[in-house]
């Protein structure tokens, strides 16, 4: 199906483990984004990418790593998960940097 | 860091009433976007604004890009129960960093 998908939808992990959240879009959009959503903070940008092999930091990049070897995929890795990274993570894509279309989210719990 | 302040934080209205909410920033924005988020889902784009002073409608929704480029407004006319959700303003500032507002939670009472 066309659109933007995220996997897994739910993930429970332990402190210190590496976790990778996947994002895939079928629109061939140039831009892709990762956000986290927490109560009291709204949506905050973690990283974004303007094209394959180009990534930039957002507002809250510490503790996260991204890569974009293919236009359609934009995985987000937590190299050593911490409890403060418990959140709902949203991936988005857009042809330009402004209008963005969001995936369904991944709910991550770090114990 | 940058913050987009939305007001009101929450609204409880009767079905059929009109709704107004706004979003303000301490810095200039190039584009203003309005999103709606239903529980357990990702935000959905409602309206995009690209020029200061621009007024754009999408069905019962109307949004305006403020003249100062530091604010935007969203109006919903004749609210219905499915309008319930959280409304976010968002946009890139002149430094191309993208921010979301704090959100306005809307409850429509049938």
Coordinates of N, CA and C in Angstrom, one line a residue:
Chain A
X1 N 0.8 -1.2 0.0 CA 0.0 0.0 0.0 C 0.9 1.2 0.0
X2 N 0.4 2.3 -0.7 CA 1.1 3.5 -0.7 C 1.0 4.2 0.6
X3 N 2.0 5.0 1.0 CA 2.0 5.8 2.2 C 3.2 5.7 3.0
X4 N 3.1 5.9 4.3 CA 4.2 5.8 5.2 C 3.9 4.9 6.3
X5 N 4.8 3.9 6.5 CA 4.6 2.9 7.5 C 5.8 2.9 8.5
X6 N 5.5 2.5 9.8 CA 6.5 2.4 10.8 C 6.4 1.1 11.4
X7 N 7.6 0.6 11.8 CA 7.6 -0.7 12.5 C 8.8 -0.7 13.5
X8 N 8.6 -1.4 14.7 CA 7.4 -2.0 15.1 C 6.4 -0.9 15.6
X9 N 5.2 -1.2 15.8 CA 4.2 -0.3 16.3 C 4.4 -0.1 17.9
X10 N 4.8 -1.2 18.5 CA 5.0 -1.2 19.9 C 6.3 -1.9 20.2
X11 N 7.1 -1.4 21.2 CA 8.4 -2.0 21.5 C 8.6 -1.8 23.0
X12 N 9.0 -2.8 23.7 CA 9.5 -2.7 25.0 C 10.9 -3.2 25.1
X13 N 11.8 -2.4 25.7 CA 13.2 -2.8 25.7 C 13.7 -2.4 27.1
X14 N 15.0 -2.8 27.3 CA 15.6 -2.5 28.6 C 16.7 -1.4 28.4
X15 N 17.0 -0.7 29.5 CA 18.0 0.3 29.5 C 19.3 -0.3 29.0
X16 N 20.0 0.4 28.1 CA 21.3 0.0 27.6 C 21.2 -0.8 26.3
X17 N 20.1 -1.3 25.9 CA 20.0 -2.0 24.7 C 19.9 -1.1 23.5
X18 N 20.3 -1.6 22.4 CA 20.2 -0.9 21.1 C 18.8 -1.2 20.5
X19 N 18.2 -0.2 20.0 CA 16.8 -0.3 19.4 C 16.8 0.4 18.1
X20 N 16.2 -0.2 17.1 CA 16.1 0.5 15.8 C 14.6 0.6 15.4
X21 N 14.2 1.8 15.1 CA 12.8 2.0 14.7 C 12.8 2.2 13.2
X22 N 11.9 1.5 12.4 CA 12.0 1.6 11.0 C 10.9 2.5 10.5
X23 N 11.2 3.2 9.3 CA 10.2 4.1 8.7 C 10.4 3.9 7.2
X24 N 9.3 3.7 6.5 CA 9.3 3.4 5.0 C 8.2 4.2 4.4
X25 N 8.5 4.9 3.3 CA 7.5 5.7 2.6 C 7.6 5.3 1.1
X26 N 6.4 5.3 0.5 CA 6.3 4.9 -0.9 C 6.0 6.1 -1.9
X27 N 6.1 7.3 -1.4 CA 5.8 8.5 -2.2 C 7.0 9.0 -2.9
X28 N 8.2 8.5 -2.6 CA 9.4 9.0 -3.1 C 9.6 10.5 -2.7
X29 N 9.1 10.8 -1.5 CA 9.4 12.2 -1.0 C 10.8 12.4 -0.7
X30 N 11.3 13.6 -0.9 CA 12.7 13.9 -0.7 C 13.0 14.0 0.8
X31 N 12.1 14.6 1.6 CA 12.4 14.8 3.0 C 11.7 13.8 3.9
X32 N 12.5 13.4 4.9 CA 11.9 12.5 6.0 C 12.3 13.0 7.3
X33 N 11.5 12.8 8.3 CA 11.7 13.3 9.6 C 11.4 12.3 10.7
X34 N 12.0 12.5 11.9 CA 11.7 11.7 13.1 C 11.4 12.7 14.2
X35 N 10.2 12.4 14.8 CA 9.8 13.2 16.0 C 9.6 12.3 17.2
X36 N 9.6 12.8 18.3 CA 9.1 12.2 19.5 C 8.0 13.0 20.1
X37 N 7.0 12.4 20.7 CA 5.9 13.1 21.3 C 5.8 12.6 22.8
X38 N 5.9 13.6 23.7 CA 5.8 13.4 25.1 C 4.8 14.3 25.7
X39 N 4.1 13.9 26.7 CA 3.2 14.7 27.4 C 3.9 16.0 27.9
X40 N 3.3 17.1 27.7 CA 3.9 18.3 28.2 C 5.0 18.9 27.2
X41 N 5.4 18.2 26.2 CA 6.4 18.7 25.3 C 5.9 18.7 23.8
X42 N 4.8 18.1 23.6 CA 4.3 18.1 22.2 C 5.2 17.3 21.3
X43 N 5.3 17.6 20.1 CA 6.1 16.9 19.1 C 7.5 17.7 19.0
X44 N 8.6 16.9 19.1 CA 9.9 17.6 19.0 C 10.7 16.8 17.9
X45 N 11.3 17.6 17.1 CA 12.1 17.0 16.0 C 13.4 16.5 16.4
X46 N 13.7 15.2 16.1 CA 14.9 14.6 16.5 C 16.0 14.7 15.4
X47 N 15.7 14.3 14.2 CA 16.5 14.4 13.0 C 15.7 14.5 11.8
X48 N 16.3 15.1 10.7 CA 15.6 15.1 9.5 C 16.6 14.8 8.3
X49 N 16.0 14.5 7.2 CA 16.9 14.2 6.0 C 16.3 14.9 4.8
X50 N 17.1 15.6 4.1 CA 16.5 16.3 2.9 C 16.7 15.4 1.6
X51 N 17.5 14.4 1.7 CA 17.7 13.5 0.6 C 18.5 12.3 1.1
X52 N 18.6 11.3 0.2 CA 19.5 10.2 0.6 C 20.9 10.6 0.9
X53 N 21.4 10.1 2.0 CA 22.8 10.4 2.4 C 23.0 11.8 3.0
X54 N 21.9 12.5 3.2 CA 21.9 13.8 3.9 C 21.0 13.8 5.1
X55 N 21.6 14.1 6.2 CA 20.8 14.1 7.5 C 21.3 15.3 8.3
X56 N 20.3 15.8 9.1 CA 20.6 17.0 9.9 C 19.9 16.8 11.3
X57 N 20.6 17.4 12.3 CA 20.0 17.4 13.6 C 18.8 18.3 13.8
X58 N 17.8 17.8 14.6 CA 16.7 18.7 15.0 C 16.9 19.2 16.3
X59 N 15.8 19.4 17.1 CA 15.8 20.0 18.4 C 16.4 19.1 19.5
X60 N 16.2 17.8 19.4 CA 16.6 16.9 20.4 C 17.3 15.6 19.9
X61 N 18.5 15.8 19.3 CA 19.2 14.6 18.6 C 20.0 13.7 19.5
X62 N 20.3 14.2 20.8 CA 21.2 13.4 21.6 C 20.7 12.0 21.9
X63 N 21.5 11.0 21.7 CA 21.2 9.6 22.0 C 20.6 8.9 20.9
X64 N 20.5 9.6 19.7 CA 19.9 9.0 18.5 C 20.8 9.0 17.4
X65 N 20.7 8.0 16.5 CA 21.5 8.0 15.3 C 20.5 7.7 14.1
X66 N 20.7 8.3 13.0 CA 19.9 8.0 11.8 C 20.8 7.8 10.6
X67 N 20.2 7.2 9.6 CA 20.9 7.0 8.3 C 19.8 7.0 7.2
X68 N 20.3 7.3 6.0 CA 19.4 7.3 4.9 C 20.1 6.9 3.6
X69 N 20.3 5.6 3.5 CA 21.0 5.1 2.3 C 20.1 5.0 1.1
X70 N 18.8 4.9 1.4 CA 17.8 4.8 0.3 C 16.7 5.9 0.6
X71 N 16.2 6.5 -0.5 CA 15.2 7.6 -0.4 C 14.0 7.1 0.5
X72 N 13.6 5.9 0.3 CA 12.3 5.4 0.9 C 12.4 5.0 2.4
X73 N 13.6 4.8 2.9 CA 13.8 4.4 4.3 C 14.6 5.3 5.1
X74 N 14.2 5.5 6.4 CA 14.9 6.4 7.3 C 14.8 5.8 8.7
X75 N 15.7 4.8 9.0 CA 15.7 4.2 10.3 C 16.3 5.1 11.4
X76 N 15.7 5.0 12.6 CA 16.2 5.7 13.8 C 16.7 4.7 14.8
X77 N 17.9 4.9 15.2 CA 18.6 3.9 16.2 C 18.8 4.6 17.5
X78 N 18.4 4.0 18.6 CA 18.8 4.4 19.9 C 20.0 3.5 20.3
X79 N 21.2 4.0 20.4 CA 22.3 3.1 20.5 C 22.4 2.5 21.9
X80 N 22.0 3.2 22.9 CA 22.0 2.6 24.3 C 20.7 3.3 25.0
X81 N 19.6 2.6 24.9 CA 18.4 3.2 25.3 C 18.4 3.6 26.8
X82 N 17.7 4.7 27.1 CA 17.6 5.2 28.4 C 16.1 5.4 28.7
X83 N 15.7 5.4 30.0 CA 14.3 5.5 30.4 C 13.7 6.8 29.8
X84 N 14.5 7.9 29.7 CA 14.0 9.1 29.2 C 13.7 9.1 27.8
X85 N 14.0 8.0 27.1 CA 13.7 7.8 25.7 C 12.4 7.1 25.5
X86 N 11.7 6.7 26.6 CA 10.3 6.2 26.5 C 9.5 7.3 26.0
X87 N 8.8 7.0 24.8 CA 8.0 8.0 24.1 C 7.3 7.4 23.0
X88 N 6.5 8.2 22.3 CA 5.9 7.8 21.0 C 6.7 8.5 19.9
X89 N 7.2 7.7 19.0 CA 8.0 8.2 17.9 C 7.2 8.2 16.6
X90 N 7.3 9.3 15.9 CA 6.6 9.5 14.7 C 7.6 9.8 13.6
X91 N 7.4 9.1 12.5 CA 8.2 9.4 11.3 C 7.2 10.2 10.3
X92 N 7.8 11.1 9.5 CA 7.0 11.8 8.6 C 7.9 12.0 7.3
X93 N 7.2 12.3 6.2 CA 7.9 12.6 5.0 C 7.2 13.7 4.2
X94 N 7.9 14.3 3.3 CA 7.3 15.4 2.5 C 8.2 15.7 1.3
X95 N 7.6 16.2 0.3 CA 8.3 16.5 -0.9 C 9.2 17.8 -0.7
X96 N 8.6 18.7 0.1 CA 9.3 19.9 0.5 C 9.5 19.8 2.0
X97 N 10.2 20.7 2.5 CA 10.5 20.7 3.9 C 9.4 21.1 4.8
X98 N 8.3 21.7 4.2 CA 7.2 22.2 5.0 C 6.1 21.2 5.3
X99 N 5.3 20.9 4.3 CA 4.2 19.9 4.4 C 4.7 18.5 4.7
X100 N 4.3 18.0 5.8 CA 4.8 16.6 6.2 C 3.6 15.7 6.4
X101 N 3.8 14.5 6.1 CA 2.8 13.4 6.2 C 3.3 12.4 7.2
X102 N 2.5 12.1 8.2 CA 3.0 11.3 9.3 C 2.6 9.8 9.2
X103 N 3.5 9.0 9.8 CA 3.2 7.6 10.0 C 2.3 7.4 11.2
X104 N 2.0 6.1 11.5 CA 1.1 5.9 12.6 C 1.7 5.9 14.0
X105 N 3.1 5.9 14.0 CA 3.8 6.0 15.3 C 4.3 4.7 15.8
X106 N 5.3 4.8 16.6 CA 5.9 3.6 17.4 C 5.9 4.0 18.9
X107 N 5.2 3.2 19.7 CA 5.2 3.4 21.1 C 6.3 2.6 21.7
X108 N 7.4 3.3 22.2 CA 8.6 2.7 22.8 C 8.6 2.9 24.3
X109 N 8.8 1.8 25.0 CA 8.9 1.8 26.5 C 10.3 1.2 26.8
X110 N 11.1 2.0 27.6 CA 12.4 1.6 28.0 C 12.3 1.3 29.5
X111 N 12.5 0.1 29.9 CA 12.4 -0.3 31.3 C 13.7 -0.2 32.1
Chain B
X1 N 14.6 26.4 23.8 CA 14.6 26.5 22.4 C 13.3 27.2 21.9
X2 N 13.1 27.1 20.6 CA 11.9 27.8 20.0 C 10.6 27.1 20.6
X3 N 9.6 27.9 20.8 CA 8.4 27.4 21.2 C 7.3 28.1 20.5
X4 N 6.3 27.3 20.0 CA 5.1 27.8 19.5 C 4.0 27.7 20.5
X5 N 3.5 28.8 20.9 CA 2.5 28.8 22.0 C 1.1 28.8 21.4
X6 N 0.3 27.8 21.8 CA -1.1 27.8 21.2 C -2.0 28.1 22.4
X7 N -3.1 28.8 22.0 CA -4.2 29.1 22.9 C -5.5 29.0 22.3
X8 N -6.5 28.5 23.0 CA -6.4 28.0 24.4 C -5.7 26.6 24.4
X9 N -5.4 26.2 25.6 CA -4.8 24.8 25.7 C -5.9 23.8 25.5
X10 N -7.1 24.1 25.9 CA -8.2 23.1 25.7 C -9.5 23.9 25.6
X11 N -10.5 23.3 24.9 CA -11.8 23.9 24.6 C -12.9 22.9 24.8
X12 N -13.9 23.2 25.4 CA -15.1 22.4 25.5 C -16.3 23.1 24.9
X13 N -16.8 22.7 23.8 CA -17.8 23.4 23.1 C -19.0 22.6 22.8
X14 N -20.2 23.2 22.5 CA -21.4 22.5 22.1 C -21.3 22.3 20.6
X15 N -21.8 21.1 20.2 CA -21.9 20.8 18.7 C -22.6 22.0 18.0
X16 N -22.1 22.4 16.9 CA -22.7 23.5 16.1 C -22.0 24.9 16.4
X17 N -21.3 25.0 17.5 CA -20.6 26.2 17.7 C -19.4 26.4 16.8
X18 N -18.9 27.6 16.7 CA -17.7 27.9 16.0 C -16.5 27.9 17.0
X19 N -15.3 27.6 16.5 CA -14.1 27.5 17.3 C -13.0 28.4 16.7
X20 N -12.3 29.0 17.6 CA -11.2 29.8 17.2 C -10.0 29.5 18.1
X21 N -8.8 29.3 17.5 CA -7.6 29.0 18.2 C -6.5 29.7 17.5
X22 N -5.4 30.0 18.3 CA -4.3 30.7 17.6 C -2.9 30.1 18.1
X23 N -1.9 30.6 17.4 CA -0.6 30.1 17.6 C 0.4 31.3 17.4
X24 N 1.3 31.4 18.4 CA 2.2 32.6 18.3 C 3.6 32.1 18.5
X25 N 4.5 32.8 17.9 CA 6.0 32.4 18.0 C 6.8 33.7 18.3
X26 N 7.9 33.4 18.9 CA 8.8 34.6 19.2 C 9.7 34.9 18.0
X27 N 9.7 34.1 17.0 CA 10.4 34.4 15.8 C 9.6 34.2 14.5
X28 N 10.1 34.7 13.4 CA 9.4 34.7 12.2 C 9.3 33.3 11.5
X29 N 8.2 32.9 11.0 CA 8.0 31.6 10.3 C 7.8 31.9 8.8
X30 N 8.3 31.0 8.0 CA 8.1 31.1 6.6 C 6.8 30.4 6.1
X31 N 6.4 29.4 6.8 CA 5.2 28.7 6.5 C 4.5 28.3 7.8
X32 N 3.2 28.3 7.7 CA 2.4 27.8 8.9 C 1.6 26.7 8.4
X33 N 1.6 25.6 9.2 CA 0.8 24.4 9.0 C -0.1 24.2 10.2
X34 N -1.3 23.6 9.9 CA -2.2 23.2 10.9 C -2.5 21.7 10.8
X35 N -2.3 21.0 11.9 CA -2.5 19.5 11.9 C -3.6 19.2 13.0
X36 N -4.2 18.0 12.7 CA -5.1 17.5 13.7 C -4.6 16.1 14.1
X37 N -4.7 15.8 15.4 CA -4.2 14.4 15.8 C -5.3 13.8 16.6
X38 N -5.7 12.6 16.1 CA -6.7 11.8 16.9 C -5.9 10.8 17.8
X39 N -6.5 10.4 18.9 CA -5.8 9.5 19.8 C -5.2 8.3 19.2
X40 N -3.9 8.0 19.5 CA -3.3 6.8 18.9 C -2.9 6.9 17.5
X41 N -3.0 8.1 16.9 CA -2.6 8.2 15.5 C -1.6 9.3 15.3
X42 N -1.1 9.4 14.1 CA -0.2 10.5 13.7 C -1.0 11.7 13.3
X43 N -0.3 12.9 13.4 CA -1.0 14.1 13.0 C -1.3 14.1 11.5
X44 N -2.5 14.7 11.2 CA -2.9 14.8 9.8 C -2.9 16.2 9.4
X45 N -2.3 16.5 8.2 CA -2.3 17.9 7.8 C -3.7 18.4 7.3
X46 N -4.0 19.6 7.9 CA -5.3 20.2 7.5 C -5.2 21.3 6.5
X47 N -4.3 22.2 6.8 CA -4.1 23.5 6.0 C -2.7 23.9 6.0
X48 N -2.2 24.4 4.9 CA -0.8 24.9 4.8 C -0.9 26.4 4.3
X49 N -0.2 27.3 4.9 CA -0.2 28.7 4.6 C 1.3 29.1 4.2
X50 N 1.4 29.9 3.1 CA 2.8 30.2 2.7 C 3.1 31.7 2.6
X51 N 2.1 32.6 2.7 CA 2.4 34.0 2.6 C 1.8 34.7 3.7
X52 N 2.5 35.8 4.2 CA 1.9 36.6 5.3 C 0.6 37.2 4.8
X53 N -0.5 37.1 5.6 CA -1.8 37.6 5.3 C -2.7 36.6 4.6
X54 N -2.1 35.5 4.2 CA -2.9 34.5 3.4 C -4.0 34.0 4.3
X55 N -5.2 33.8 3.6 CA -6.3 33.2 4.3 C -6.7 32.0 3.4
X56 N -6.8 30.8 4.0 CA -7.0 29.6 3.3 C -8.1 28.8 4.0
X57 N -9.0 28.2 3.2 CA -10.1 27.4 3.7 C -10.0 26.0 3.2
X58 N -10.5 25.0 4.1 CA -10.6 23.6 3.8 C -11.9 23.1 4.4
X59 N -13.0 23.2 3.6 CA -14.3 22.9 4.2 C -14.7 23.8 5.2
X60 N -14.9 23.3 6.4 CA -15.4 24.2 7.5 C -14.2 24.8 8.3
X61 N -13.0 24.5 7.8 CA -11.8 25.1 8.5 C -11.3 26.3 7.7
X62 N -10.9 27.3 8.4 CA -10.2 28.5 7.8 C -9.0 28.8 8.6
X63 N -7.9 29.1 8.0 CA -6.7 29.5 8.7 C -6.1 30.7 8.1
X64 N -5.4 31.5 8.9 CA -4.7 32.7 8.4 C -3.3 32.8 8.8
X65 N -2.5 33.3 7.9 CA -1.0 33.5 8.2 C -0.9 34.9 8.7
X66 N -0.5 35.2 9.9 CA -0.5 36.5 10.4 C 0.5 37.5 9.7
X67 N 0.1 38.7 9.7 CA 0.9 39.7 8.9 C 2.3 39.8 9.5
X68 N 2.5 39.7 10.8 CA 3.8 39.8 11.3 C 4.7 38.5 11.1
X69 N 4.1 37.5 10.5 CA 4.7 36.2 10.3 C 5.1 35.5 11.6
X70 N 4.6 36.0 12.7 CA 4.8 35.4 14.0 C 3.6 34.7 14.6
X71 N 2.5 34.7 13.8 CA 1.3 34.0 14.4 C 0.4 33.5 13.3
X72 N -0.5 32.6 13.7 CA -1.5 32.1 12.8 C -2.7 31.7 13.5
X73 N -3.9 31.7 12.8 CA -5.1 31.4 13.4 C -5.9 30.3 12.7
X74 N -6.6 29.5 13.4 CA -7.5 28.5 12.8 C -8.9 28.6 13.4
X75 N -9.8 28.6 12.5 CA -11.2 28.7 12.8 C -11.9 27.4 12.3
X76 N -12.8 26.9 13.1 CA -13.7 25.8 12.7 C -15.1 26.2 12.8
X77 N -15.9 26.2 11.7 CA -17.3 26.6 11.8 C -18.2 25.4 12.0
X78 N -19.3 25.7 12.7 CA -20.3 24.6 12.9 C -19.7 23.3 13.3
X79 N -19.1 23.3 14.5 CA -18.4 22.1 14.9 C -19.3 20.8 15.0
X80 N -18.7 19.7 14.7 CA -19.3 18.4 14.8 C -18.5 17.5 15.7
X81 N -19.1 16.4 16.2 CA -18.4 15.5 17.1 C -17.0 15.0 16.5
X82 N -16.9 14.7 15.2 CA -15.7 14.2 14.7 C -14.5 15.3 14.7
X83 N -14.9 16.5 15.0 CA -13.8 17.5 15.2 C -13.0 17.3 16.4
X84 N -13.4 16.5 17.3 CA -12.7 16.2 18.5 C -11.2 15.8 18.2
X85 N -10.3 16.3 19.0 CA -8.9 15.9 18.8 C -8.0 17.0 19.3
X86 N -6.7 16.9 19.0 CA -5.7 17.9 19.3 C -5.3 18.6 18.1
X87 N -5.3 19.9 18.1 CA -4.9 20.7 16.9 C -3.5 21.3 17.2
X88 N -2.6 21.1 16.2 CA -1.3 21.6 16.3 C -1.0 22.6 15.2
X89 N -0.3 23.7 15.5 CA 0.3 24.5 14.5 C 1.7 24.0 14.4
X90 N 2.3 24.3 13.3 CA 3.7 23.9 13.0 C 4.3 24.7 11.9
X91 N 5.6 24.6 11.8 CA 6.2 25.3 10.7 C 7.7 25.4 10.8
X92 N 8.4 25.7 9.7 CA 9.8 25.9 9.7 C 10.1 27.4 10.0
X93 N 11.0 27.7 10.9 CA 11.4 29.1 11.0 C 12.4 29.5 10.0
X94 N 12.9 30.7 10.1 CA 13.9 31.2 9.0 C 15.2 30.4 9.0
X95 N 15.4 29.7 10.1 CA 16.6 28.9 10.2 C 16.4 27.5 9.7
X96 N 15.2 27.2 9.1 CA 14.8 25.9 8.6 C 14.7 24.8 9.6
X97 N 14.6 25.2 10.9 CA 14.3 24.2 11.9 C 12.7 24.1 12.0
X98 N 12.2 22.9 12.2 CA 10.8 22.7 12.2 C 10.3 22.5 13.6
X99 N 9.2 23.2 13.9 CA 8.7 23.2 15.3 C 7.2 22.9 15.3
X100 N 6.7 22.3 16.3 CA 5.3 22.1 16.5 C 4.8 22.9 17.7
X101 N 3.6 23.3 17.7 CA 3.0 24.0 18.8 C 2.7 23.1 19.9
X102 N 2.2 23.7 21.0 CA 1.9 23.0 22.3 C 0.6 22.3 22.2
X103 N -0.2 22.6 21.2 CA -1.5 21.9 21.0 C -2.7 22.5 21.6
X104 N -3.9 22.4 21.0 CA -5.2 22.8 21.6 C -6.0 21.6 21.5
X105 N -6.5 21.1 22.7 CA -7.4 20.0 22.7 C -8.8 20.4 22.6
X106 N -9.5 19.9 21.7 CA -10.9 20.3 21.4 C -11.9 19.1 21.8
X107 N -12.8 19.4 22.6 CA -13.9 18.5 22.9 C -15.2 19.1 22.5
X108 N -16.0 18.3 21.7 CA -17.3 18.7 21.2 C -18.4 18.0 21.9
X109 N -19.3 18.7 22.6 CA -20.3 18.0 23.3 C -21.6 17.9 22.4
X110 N -22.1 16.7 22.2 CA -23.2 16.6 21.3 C -24.5 17.2 21.9

